[in-house]
Short mmCIF file of C-alpha atoms in Angstrom, two decimals:
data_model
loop_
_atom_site.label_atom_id
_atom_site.label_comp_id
_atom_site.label_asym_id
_atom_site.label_seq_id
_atom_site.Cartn_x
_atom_site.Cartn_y
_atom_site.Cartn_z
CA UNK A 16 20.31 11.93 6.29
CA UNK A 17 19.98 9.15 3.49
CA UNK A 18 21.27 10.15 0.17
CA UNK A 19 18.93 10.03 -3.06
CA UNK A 20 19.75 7.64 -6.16
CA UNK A 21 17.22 7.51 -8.99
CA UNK A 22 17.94 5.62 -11.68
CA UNK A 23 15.07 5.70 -15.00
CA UNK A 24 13.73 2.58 -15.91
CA UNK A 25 13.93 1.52 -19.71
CA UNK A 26 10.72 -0.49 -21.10
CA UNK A 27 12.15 -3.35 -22.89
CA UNK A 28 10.85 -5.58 -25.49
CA UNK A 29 8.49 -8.42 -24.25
CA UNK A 30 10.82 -10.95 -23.70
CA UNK A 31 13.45 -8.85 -21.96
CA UNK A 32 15.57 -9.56 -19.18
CA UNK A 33 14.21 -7.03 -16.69
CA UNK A 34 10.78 -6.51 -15.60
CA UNK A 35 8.44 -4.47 -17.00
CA UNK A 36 5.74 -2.65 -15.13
CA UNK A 37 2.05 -3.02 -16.77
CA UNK A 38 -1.16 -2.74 -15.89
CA UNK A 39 -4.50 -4.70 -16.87
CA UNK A 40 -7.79 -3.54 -16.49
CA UNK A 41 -9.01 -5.56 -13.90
CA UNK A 42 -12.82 -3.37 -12.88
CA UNK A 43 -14.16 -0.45 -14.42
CA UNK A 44 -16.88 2.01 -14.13
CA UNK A 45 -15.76 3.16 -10.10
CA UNK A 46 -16.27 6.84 -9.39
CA UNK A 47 -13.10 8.84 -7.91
CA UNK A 48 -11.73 5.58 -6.34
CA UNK A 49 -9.70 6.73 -3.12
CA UNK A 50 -8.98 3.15 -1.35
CA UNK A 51 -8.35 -0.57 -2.02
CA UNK A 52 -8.20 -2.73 0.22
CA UNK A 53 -9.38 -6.90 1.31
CA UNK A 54 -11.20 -8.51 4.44
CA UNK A 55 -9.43 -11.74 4.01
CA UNK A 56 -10.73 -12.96 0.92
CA UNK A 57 -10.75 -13.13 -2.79
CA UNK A 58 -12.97 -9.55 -2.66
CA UNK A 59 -11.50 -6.26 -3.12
CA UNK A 60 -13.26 -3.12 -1.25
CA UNK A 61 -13.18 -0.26 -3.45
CA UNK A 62 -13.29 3.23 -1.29
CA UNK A 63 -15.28 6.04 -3.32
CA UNK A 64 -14.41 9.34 -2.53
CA UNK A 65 -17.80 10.04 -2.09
CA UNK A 66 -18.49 8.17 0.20
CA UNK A 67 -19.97 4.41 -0.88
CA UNK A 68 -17.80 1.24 -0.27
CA UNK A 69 -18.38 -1.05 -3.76
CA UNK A 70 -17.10 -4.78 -3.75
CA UNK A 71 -14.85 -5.82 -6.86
CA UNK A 72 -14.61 -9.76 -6.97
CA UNK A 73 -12.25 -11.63 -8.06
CA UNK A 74 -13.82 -12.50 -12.04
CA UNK A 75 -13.41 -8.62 -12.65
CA UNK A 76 -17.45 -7.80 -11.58
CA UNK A 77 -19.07 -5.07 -9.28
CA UNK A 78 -21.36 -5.87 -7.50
CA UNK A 79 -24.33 -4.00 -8.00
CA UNK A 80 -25.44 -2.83 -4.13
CA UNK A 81 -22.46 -0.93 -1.95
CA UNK A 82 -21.28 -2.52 0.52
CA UNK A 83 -21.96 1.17 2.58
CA UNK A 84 -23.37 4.17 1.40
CA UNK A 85 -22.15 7.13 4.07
CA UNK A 86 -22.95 9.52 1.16
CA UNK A 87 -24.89 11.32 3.19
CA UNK A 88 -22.64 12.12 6.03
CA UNK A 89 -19.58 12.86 4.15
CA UNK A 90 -17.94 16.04 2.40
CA UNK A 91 -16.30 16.44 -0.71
CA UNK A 92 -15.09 19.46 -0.88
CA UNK A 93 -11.35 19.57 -2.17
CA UNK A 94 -9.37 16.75 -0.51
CA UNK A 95 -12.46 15.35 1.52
CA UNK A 96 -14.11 12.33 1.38
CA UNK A 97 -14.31 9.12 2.35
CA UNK A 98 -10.21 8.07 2.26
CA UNK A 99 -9.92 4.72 4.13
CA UNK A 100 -11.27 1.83 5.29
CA UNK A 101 -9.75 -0.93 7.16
CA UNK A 102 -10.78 -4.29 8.53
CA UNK A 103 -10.25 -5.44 12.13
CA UNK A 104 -7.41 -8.50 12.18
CA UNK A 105 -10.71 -10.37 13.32
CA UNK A 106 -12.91 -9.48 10.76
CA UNK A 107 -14.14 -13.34 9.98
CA UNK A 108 -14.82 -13.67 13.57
CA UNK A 109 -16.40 -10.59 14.72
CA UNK A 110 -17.20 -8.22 11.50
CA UNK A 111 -16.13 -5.14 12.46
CA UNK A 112 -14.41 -2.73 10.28
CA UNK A 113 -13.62 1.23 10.17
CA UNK A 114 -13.68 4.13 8.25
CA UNK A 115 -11.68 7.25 8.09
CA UNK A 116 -14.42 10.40 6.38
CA UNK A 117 -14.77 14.05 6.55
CA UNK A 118 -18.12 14.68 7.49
CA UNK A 119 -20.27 17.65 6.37
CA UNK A 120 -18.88 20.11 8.80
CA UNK A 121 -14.85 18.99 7.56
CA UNK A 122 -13.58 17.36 10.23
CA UNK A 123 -12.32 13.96 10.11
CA UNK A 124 -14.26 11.05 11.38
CA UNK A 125 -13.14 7.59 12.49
CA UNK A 126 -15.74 5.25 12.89
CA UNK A 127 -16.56 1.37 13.20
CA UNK A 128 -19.23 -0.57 11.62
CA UNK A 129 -20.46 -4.02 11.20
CA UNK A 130 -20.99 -6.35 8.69
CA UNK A 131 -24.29 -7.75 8.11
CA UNK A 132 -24.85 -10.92 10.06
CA UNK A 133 -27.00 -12.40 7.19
CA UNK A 134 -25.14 -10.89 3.98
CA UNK A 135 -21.30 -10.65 3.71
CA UNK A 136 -21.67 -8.20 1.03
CA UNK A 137 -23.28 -5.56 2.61
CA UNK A 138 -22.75 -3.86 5.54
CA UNK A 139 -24.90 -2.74 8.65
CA UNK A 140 -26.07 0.89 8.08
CA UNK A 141 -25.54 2.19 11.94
CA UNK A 142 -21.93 2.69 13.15
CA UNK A 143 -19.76 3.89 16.17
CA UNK A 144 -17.71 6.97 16.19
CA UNK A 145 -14.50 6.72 17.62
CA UNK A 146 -13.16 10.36 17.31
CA UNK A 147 -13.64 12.96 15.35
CA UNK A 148 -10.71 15.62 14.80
CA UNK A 149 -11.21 19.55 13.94
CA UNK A 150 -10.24 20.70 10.49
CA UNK A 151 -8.98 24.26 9.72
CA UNK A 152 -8.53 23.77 6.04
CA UNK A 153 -10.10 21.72 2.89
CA UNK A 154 -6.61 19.46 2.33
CA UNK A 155 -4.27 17.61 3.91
CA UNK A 156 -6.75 15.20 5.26
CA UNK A 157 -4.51 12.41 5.55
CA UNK A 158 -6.75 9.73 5.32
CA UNK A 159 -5.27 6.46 5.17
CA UNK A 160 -6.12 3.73 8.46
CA UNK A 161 -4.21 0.41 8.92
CA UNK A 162 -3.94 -2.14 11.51
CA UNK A 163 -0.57 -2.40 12.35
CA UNK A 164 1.63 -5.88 13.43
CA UNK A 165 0.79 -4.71 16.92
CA UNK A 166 -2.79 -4.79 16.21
CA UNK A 167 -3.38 -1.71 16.82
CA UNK A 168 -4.95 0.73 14.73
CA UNK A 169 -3.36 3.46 13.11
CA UNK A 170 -4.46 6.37 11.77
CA UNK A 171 -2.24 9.10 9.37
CA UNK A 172 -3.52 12.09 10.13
CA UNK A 173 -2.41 15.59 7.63
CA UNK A 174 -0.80 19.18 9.03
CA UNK A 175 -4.39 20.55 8.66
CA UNK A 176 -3.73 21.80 4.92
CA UNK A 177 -3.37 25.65 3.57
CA UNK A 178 0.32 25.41 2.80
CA UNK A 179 3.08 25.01 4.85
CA UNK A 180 1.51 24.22 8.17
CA UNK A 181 0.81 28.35 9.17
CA UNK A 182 -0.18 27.46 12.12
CA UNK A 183 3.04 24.68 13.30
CA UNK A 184 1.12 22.04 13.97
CA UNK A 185 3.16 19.02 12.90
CA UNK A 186 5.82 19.97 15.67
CA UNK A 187 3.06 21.47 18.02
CA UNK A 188 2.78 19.01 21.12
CA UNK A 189 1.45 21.22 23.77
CA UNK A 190 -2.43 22.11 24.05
CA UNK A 191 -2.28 25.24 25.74
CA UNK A 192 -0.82 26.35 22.51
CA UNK A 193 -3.08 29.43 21.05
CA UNK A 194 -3.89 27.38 17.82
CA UNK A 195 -4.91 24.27 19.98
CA UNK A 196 -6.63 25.34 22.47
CA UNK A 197 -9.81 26.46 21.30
CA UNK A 198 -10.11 23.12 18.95
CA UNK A 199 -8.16 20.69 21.31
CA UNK A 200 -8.21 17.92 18.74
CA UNK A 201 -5.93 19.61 16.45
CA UNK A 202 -3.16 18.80 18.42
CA UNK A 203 -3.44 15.51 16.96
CA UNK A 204 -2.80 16.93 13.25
CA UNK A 205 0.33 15.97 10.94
CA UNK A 206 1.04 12.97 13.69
CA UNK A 207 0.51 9.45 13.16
CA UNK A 208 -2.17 8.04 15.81
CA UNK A 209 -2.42 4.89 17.55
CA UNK A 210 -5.72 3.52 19.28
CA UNK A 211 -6.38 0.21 20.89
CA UNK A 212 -9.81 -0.76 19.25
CA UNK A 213 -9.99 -3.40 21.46
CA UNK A 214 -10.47 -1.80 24.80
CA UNK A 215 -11.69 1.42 26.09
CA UNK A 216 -10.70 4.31 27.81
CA UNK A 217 -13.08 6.27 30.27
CA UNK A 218 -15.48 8.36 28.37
CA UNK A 219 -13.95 6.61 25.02
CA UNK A 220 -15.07 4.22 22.49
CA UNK A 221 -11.39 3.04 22.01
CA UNK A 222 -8.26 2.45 24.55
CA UNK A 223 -4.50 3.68 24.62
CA UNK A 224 -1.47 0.97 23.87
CA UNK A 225 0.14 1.20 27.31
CA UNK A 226 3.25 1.84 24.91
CA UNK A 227 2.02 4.61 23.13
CA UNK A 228 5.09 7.68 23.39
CA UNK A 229 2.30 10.02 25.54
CA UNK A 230 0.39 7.64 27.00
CA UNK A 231 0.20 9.25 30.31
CA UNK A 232 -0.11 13.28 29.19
CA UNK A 233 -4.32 13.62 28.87
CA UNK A 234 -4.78 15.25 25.42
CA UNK A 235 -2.39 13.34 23.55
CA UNK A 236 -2.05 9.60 24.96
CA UNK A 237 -3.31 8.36 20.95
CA UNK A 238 -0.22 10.30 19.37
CA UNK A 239 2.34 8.24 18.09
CA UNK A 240 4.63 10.04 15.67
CA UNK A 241 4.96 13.84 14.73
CA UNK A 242 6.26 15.53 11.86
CA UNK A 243 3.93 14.88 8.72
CA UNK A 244 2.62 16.88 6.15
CA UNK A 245 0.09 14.73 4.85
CA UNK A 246 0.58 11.33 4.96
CA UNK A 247 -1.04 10.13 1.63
CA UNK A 248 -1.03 6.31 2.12
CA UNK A 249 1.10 4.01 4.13
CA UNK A 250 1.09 0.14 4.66
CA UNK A 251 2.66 -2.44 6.68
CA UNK A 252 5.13 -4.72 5.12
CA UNK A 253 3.17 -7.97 5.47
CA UNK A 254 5.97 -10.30 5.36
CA UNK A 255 8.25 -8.20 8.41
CA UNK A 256 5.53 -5.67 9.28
CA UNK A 257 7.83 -2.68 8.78
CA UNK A 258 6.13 0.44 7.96
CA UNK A 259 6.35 2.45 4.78
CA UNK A 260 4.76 5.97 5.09
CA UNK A 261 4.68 8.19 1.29
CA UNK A 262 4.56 12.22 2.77
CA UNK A 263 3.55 14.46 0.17
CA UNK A 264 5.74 17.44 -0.41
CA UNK A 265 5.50 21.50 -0.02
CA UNK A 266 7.36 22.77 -3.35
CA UNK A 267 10.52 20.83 -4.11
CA UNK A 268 10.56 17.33 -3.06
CA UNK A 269 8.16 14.00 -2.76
CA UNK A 270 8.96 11.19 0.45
CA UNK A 271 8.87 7.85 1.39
CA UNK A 272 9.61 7.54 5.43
CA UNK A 273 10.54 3.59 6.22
CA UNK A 274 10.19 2.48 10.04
CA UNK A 275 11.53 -1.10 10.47
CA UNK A 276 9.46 -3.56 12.73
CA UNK A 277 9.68 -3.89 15.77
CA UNK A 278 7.68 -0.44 15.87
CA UNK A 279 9.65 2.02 18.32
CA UNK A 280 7.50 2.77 21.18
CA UNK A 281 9.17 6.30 21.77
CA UNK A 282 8.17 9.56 19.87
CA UNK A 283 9.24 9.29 16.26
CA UNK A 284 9.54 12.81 14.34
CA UNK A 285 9.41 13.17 10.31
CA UNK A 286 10.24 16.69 10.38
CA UNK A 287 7.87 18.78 8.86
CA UNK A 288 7.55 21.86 8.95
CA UNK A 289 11.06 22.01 9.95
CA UNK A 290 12.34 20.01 6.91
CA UNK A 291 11.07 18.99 3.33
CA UNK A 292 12.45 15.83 3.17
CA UNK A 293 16.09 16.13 3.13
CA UNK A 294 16.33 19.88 3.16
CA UNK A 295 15.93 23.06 5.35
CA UNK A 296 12.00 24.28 5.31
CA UNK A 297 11.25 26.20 8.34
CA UNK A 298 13.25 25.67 11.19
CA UNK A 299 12.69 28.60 13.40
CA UNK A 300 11.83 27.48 17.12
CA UNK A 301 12.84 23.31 15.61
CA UNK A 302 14.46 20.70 17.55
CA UNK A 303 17.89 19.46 16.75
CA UNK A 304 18.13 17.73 13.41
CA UNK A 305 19.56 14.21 15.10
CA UNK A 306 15.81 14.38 17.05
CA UNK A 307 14.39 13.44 13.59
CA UNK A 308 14.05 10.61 11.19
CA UNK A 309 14.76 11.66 7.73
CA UNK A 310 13.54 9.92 4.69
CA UNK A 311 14.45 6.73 3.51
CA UNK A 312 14.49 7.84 -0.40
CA UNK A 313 12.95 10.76 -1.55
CA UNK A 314 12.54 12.66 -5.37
CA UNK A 315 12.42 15.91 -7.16
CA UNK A 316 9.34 17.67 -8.21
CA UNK A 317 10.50 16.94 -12.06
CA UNK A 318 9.42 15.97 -15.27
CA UNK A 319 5.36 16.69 -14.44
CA UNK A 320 5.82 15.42 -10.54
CA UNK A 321 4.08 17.07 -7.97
CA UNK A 322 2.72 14.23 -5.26
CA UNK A 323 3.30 11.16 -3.58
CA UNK A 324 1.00 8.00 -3.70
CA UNK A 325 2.23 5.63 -1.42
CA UNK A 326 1.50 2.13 -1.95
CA UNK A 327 2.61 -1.25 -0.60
CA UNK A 328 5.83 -3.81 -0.88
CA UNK A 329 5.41 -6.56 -2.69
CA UNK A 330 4.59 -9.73 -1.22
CA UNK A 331 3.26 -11.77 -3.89
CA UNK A 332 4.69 -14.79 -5.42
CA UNK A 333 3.70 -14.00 -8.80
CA UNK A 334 6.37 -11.56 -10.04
CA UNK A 335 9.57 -12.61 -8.43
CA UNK A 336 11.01 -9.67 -10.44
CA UNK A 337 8.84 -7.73 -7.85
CA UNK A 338 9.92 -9.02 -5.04
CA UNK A 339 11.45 -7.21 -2.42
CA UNK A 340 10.67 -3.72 -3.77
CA UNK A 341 8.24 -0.92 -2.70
CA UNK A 342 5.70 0.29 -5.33
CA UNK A 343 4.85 3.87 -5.23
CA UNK A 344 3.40 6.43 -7.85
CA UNK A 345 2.76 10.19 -8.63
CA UNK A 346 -0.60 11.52 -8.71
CA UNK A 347 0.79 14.06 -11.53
CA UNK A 348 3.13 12.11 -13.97
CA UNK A 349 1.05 8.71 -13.26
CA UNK A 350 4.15 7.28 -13.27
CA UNK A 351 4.56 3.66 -11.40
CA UNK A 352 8.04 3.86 -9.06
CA UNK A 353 9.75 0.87 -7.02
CA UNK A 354 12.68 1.06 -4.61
CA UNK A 355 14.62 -1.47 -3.79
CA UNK A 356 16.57 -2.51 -0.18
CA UNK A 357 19.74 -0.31 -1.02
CA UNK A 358 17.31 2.77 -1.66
CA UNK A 359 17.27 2.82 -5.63
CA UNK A 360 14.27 4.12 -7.19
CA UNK A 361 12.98 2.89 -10.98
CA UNK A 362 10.64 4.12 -12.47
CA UNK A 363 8.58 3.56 -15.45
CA UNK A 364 6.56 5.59 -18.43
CA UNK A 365 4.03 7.44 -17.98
CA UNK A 366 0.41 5.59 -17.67
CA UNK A 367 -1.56 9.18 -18.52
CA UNK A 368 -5.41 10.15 -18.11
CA UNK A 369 -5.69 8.20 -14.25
CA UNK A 370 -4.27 10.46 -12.02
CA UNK A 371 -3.41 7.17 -9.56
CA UNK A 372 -4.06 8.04 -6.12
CA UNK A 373 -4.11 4.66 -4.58
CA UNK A 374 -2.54 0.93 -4.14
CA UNK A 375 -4.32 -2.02 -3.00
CA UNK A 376 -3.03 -5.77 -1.88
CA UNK A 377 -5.25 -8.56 -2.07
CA UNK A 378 -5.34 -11.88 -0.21
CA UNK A 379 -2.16 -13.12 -2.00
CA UNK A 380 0.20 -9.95 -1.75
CA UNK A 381 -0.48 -9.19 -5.44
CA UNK A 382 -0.94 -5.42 -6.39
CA UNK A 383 -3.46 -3.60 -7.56
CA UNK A 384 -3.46 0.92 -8.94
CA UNK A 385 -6.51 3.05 -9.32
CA UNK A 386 -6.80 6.39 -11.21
CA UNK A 387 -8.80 8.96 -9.43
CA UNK A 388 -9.48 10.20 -13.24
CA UNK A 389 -10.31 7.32 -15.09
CA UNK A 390 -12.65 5.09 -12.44
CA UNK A 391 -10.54 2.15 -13.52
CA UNK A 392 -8.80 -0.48 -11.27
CA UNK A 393 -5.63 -1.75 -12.73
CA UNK A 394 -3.33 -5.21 -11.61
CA UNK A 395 0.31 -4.12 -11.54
CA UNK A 396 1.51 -7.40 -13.68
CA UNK A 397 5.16 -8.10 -15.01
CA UNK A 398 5.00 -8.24 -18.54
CA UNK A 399 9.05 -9.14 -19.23
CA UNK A 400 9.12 -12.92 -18.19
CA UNK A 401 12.63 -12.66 -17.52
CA UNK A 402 14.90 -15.44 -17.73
CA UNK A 403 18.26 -14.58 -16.96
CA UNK A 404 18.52 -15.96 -13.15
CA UNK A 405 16.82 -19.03 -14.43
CA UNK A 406 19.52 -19.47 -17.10
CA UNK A 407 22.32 -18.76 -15.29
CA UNK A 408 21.69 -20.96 -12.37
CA UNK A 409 21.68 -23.81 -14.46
CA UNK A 410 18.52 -24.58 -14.77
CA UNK A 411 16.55 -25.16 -18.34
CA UNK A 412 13.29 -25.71 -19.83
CA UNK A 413 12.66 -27.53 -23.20
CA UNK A 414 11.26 -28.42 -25.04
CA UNK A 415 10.04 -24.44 -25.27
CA UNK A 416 7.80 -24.25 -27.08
CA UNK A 417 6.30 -27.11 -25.55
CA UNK A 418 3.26 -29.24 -26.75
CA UNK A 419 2.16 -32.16 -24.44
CA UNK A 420 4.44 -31.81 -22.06
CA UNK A 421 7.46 -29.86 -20.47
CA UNK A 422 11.23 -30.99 -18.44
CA UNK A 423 12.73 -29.03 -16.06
CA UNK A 424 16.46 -30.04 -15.03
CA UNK A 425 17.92 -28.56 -12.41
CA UNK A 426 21.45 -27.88 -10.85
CA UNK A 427 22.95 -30.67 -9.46
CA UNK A 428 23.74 -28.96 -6.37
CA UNK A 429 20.44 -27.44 -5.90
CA UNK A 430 17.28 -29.19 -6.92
CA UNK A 431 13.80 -27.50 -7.78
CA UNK A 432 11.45 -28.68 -4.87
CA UNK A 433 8.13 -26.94 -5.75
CA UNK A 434 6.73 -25.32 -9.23
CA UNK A 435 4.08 -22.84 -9.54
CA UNK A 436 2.50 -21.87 -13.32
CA UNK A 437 0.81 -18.51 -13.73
CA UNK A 438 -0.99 -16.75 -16.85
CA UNK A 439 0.16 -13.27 -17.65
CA UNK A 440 -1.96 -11.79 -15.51
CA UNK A 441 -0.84 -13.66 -12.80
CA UNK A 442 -3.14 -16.59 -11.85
CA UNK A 443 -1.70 -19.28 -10.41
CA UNK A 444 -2.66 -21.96 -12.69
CA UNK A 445 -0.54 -25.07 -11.33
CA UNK A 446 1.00 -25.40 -8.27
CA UNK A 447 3.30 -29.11 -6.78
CA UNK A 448 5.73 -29.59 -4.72
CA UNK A 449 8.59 -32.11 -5.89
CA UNK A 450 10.66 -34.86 -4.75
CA UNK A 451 14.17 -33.60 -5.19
CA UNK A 452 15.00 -34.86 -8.34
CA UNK A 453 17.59 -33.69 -11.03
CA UNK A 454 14.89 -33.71 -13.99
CA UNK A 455 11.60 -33.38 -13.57
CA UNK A 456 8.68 -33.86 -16.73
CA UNK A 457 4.68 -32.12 -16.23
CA UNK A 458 1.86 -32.42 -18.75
CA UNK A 459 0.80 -29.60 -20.67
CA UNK A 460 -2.25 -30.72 -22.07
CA UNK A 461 -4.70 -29.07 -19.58
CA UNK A 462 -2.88 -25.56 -20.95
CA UNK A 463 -4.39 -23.60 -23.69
CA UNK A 464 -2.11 -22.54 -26.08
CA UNK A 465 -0.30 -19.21 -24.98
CA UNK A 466 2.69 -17.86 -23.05
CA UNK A 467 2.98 -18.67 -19.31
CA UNK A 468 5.04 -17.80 -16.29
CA UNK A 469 6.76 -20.98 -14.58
CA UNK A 470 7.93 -19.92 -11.16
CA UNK A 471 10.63 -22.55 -9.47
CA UNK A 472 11.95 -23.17 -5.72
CA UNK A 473 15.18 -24.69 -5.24
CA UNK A 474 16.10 -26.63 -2.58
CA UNK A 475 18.08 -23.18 -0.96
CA UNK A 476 14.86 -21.39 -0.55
CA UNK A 477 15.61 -19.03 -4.09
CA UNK A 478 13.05 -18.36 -6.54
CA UNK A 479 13.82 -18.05 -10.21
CA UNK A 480 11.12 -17.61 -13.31
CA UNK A 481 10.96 -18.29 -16.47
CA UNK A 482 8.27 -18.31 -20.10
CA UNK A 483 7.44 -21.21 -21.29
CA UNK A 484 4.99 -21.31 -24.41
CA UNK A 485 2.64 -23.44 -25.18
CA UNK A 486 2.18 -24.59 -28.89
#
């Protein structure tokens, strides 16, 4: 079992030496925003919970026409909706994409569609069901769908809601079991699914990875993992493709489950009902605790906490104070949480009135938040400009303030090879790559006057960052 550190992150002033989480309005006017997510490009899907995909481009606008309106075949009722959206690894070749609703009899409902051939901003209106899963409750819907490193799809499915999975099916694995085998489908609730979208099964719109932990026992061949509560977003790690899974708790704790890539190709169980995160729930009739994977960090229900939004790990290049951490929030406390490799989690103040219940990564790895509450879309930007690693690898900036032009000297033992220039929201600007050269002089003049972001690679592969103003 891991052990949980928090530490509380302290906002510092603007040019501080740590980074500082903050968010810019970057599209408004969205209705219960569920989902964020990209096909490839400088667009941003925005999922509405009830049930029309809207396209947020990259100057800030909406456009005006969804990109798919399945208002009509989707329910709303507590934790329904439509939750996710994903687009196949071949999107630009062949247009397909899926979608993860509740339709209006509450079950959940993944389905593929198509994107216009004549209009890349709108969608085709007629789609394929894949499956469609029996619901015995309102919440824990799960919700999220990702293409995994594999390619294959995978789909985080909820315990079937009430509380505390009354019926056992997280652990539940067999289909003659009485709460199963009316509504055969459930078995597949609080697991973690995986479907070949690429092929198909007798009888099936999708196939089964020949890897897949049951491929071979009929009923359960898509089941990948066991043990969830209700998965409420996870992502793959696009630099490693490691999977981060954020399991919302019962009463006491909040959890983020890590699996490191390669994916195992044997059962994997979370624990629930048996455990809440780290500790005893319900273990009557459980397997052995070693059988399970526990938590990679986890937190207490303090302070105005009371669920996990999972998000994504930064892979973005403009916030090196972001790099390799995990971004997570709290639909509750709206509180913005990273953890880093050694499993320390900081977290910042409280951004009330959103209620964030989703992360989204666009093209370039940068982050984006949206509140449920306030309809807004938010960039996750660093707002501290630190400077210390800069300074105390011996490198330097001057003049700074500059006007007309800018030096950067480097270490004699390890030269800057590239430079990249962002605004503070975190557009790259200027980008060159350099002959190794102990001083190196750029021209300012295209630059309005402002503070910037300079963002240096050294000839060992680090990255170090800096503010540079211009006068």
């Amino acid at each position: 079992m891991k052990t949980l550190v928090i530490t509380f992150f302290v906002f510092i002033s603007y040019f501080g030496q740590s980074q500082t989480i903050s968010l810019q309005s970057f599209g408004t006017g969205f209705v219960s925003p569920v989902e964020i997510t990209n096909a490839g490009d400088s667009r941003l899907f925005v999922v509405q919970k009830g049930g029309l995909i809207r396209i947020l481009n990259a100057n800030g606008t909406v456009n005006s026409t969804p990109f798919l309106d399945l208002s009509s075949l989707v329910s709303t009722n507590s934790e329904r909706g439509l939750l996710g959206l994903a687009f196949h690894p071949n999107y630009a070749t062949n247009g397909y994409f899926f979608v993860n609703y509740t339709n209006t009899a509450g079950n959940t409902v993944i389905a593929r569609y198509s994107v216009n051939s004549g209009n890349p901003d709108i969608a085709d209106t007629t789609g394929t069901i894949l499956m469609t899963i029996s619901q015995p409750y309102s919440n824990h819907n799960g919700g999220s769908i990702k293409f995994g490193p594999d390619g294959f799809l995978y789909i985080g499915m909820g315990d079937g809601g009430s509380g505390g999975d009354p019926q056992g099916y997280s652990q539940n694995l067999s289909l003659t079991n009485t709460n199963v085998a009316a509504n055969p489908s459930r078995i597949y609730l609080g697991k973690m699914l995986r479907i070949d979208v690429n092929t198909t099964a007798p009888g099936l719109n999708y196939g089964f990875p020949s890897t897949n932990p049951f491929v071979n026992e009929a009923g359960k061949q898509e089941i990948w993992a066991i043990g969830l509560r209700n998965p409420w977003k996870f992502s793959f790690n696009r630099l490693n493709g490691d999977l981060w899974i954020a399991d919302v708790g019962q009463d006491a704790v909040e959890e983020i489950n890590k699996i490191v890539n390669p994916l195992p190709n044997t059962a994997i169980n979370f624990g629930w009902r048996c455990y809440e995160g780290n500790s005893n729930y319900n273990t009557s009739g459980c397997a052995a605790s070693s059988t399970m994977t526990f938590p990679f960090v986890q937190y207490a229900r303090f302070g105005g906490a009371c669920s996990v939004t999972g998000g994504y790990f930064y892979s973005g290049s403009a916030y090196p104070n972001f790099q390799n951490k995990y971004f997570f929030t709290d639909y509750c406390d709206n509180k913005i949480r990273m953890v880093n490799s050694a499993g320390v989690i900081t977290t910042s103040t409280s951004f009330s009135g959103n209620n964030f219940v989703t992360f989204g990564e666009d093209m370039n790895g940068e982050l984006y938040i949206a509140g449920i509450t306030s309809g807004t879309i938010f960039k996750i930007i660093d707002s501290s400009l630190g400077t210390s690693e800069f300074d105390n690898n011996d490198f330097s900036i001057y003049p700074n303030p500059a006007k007309g032009y800018f030096n950067i000297k480097s270490n004699a033992s390890n030269l800057v090879t590239k430079i990249d220039v962002f605004d503070l929201t975190g557009k790259l600007l200027f980008s060159k790559k350099l002959n190794a050269n102990p001083e190196n002089s750029f021209d300012t003049n295209l630059l309005s006057k402002g503070i910037y972001l300079v963002s240096i690679e050294a000839t060992d592969g680090t990255n170090y960052s800096t503010k540079l103003v211009i006068e």
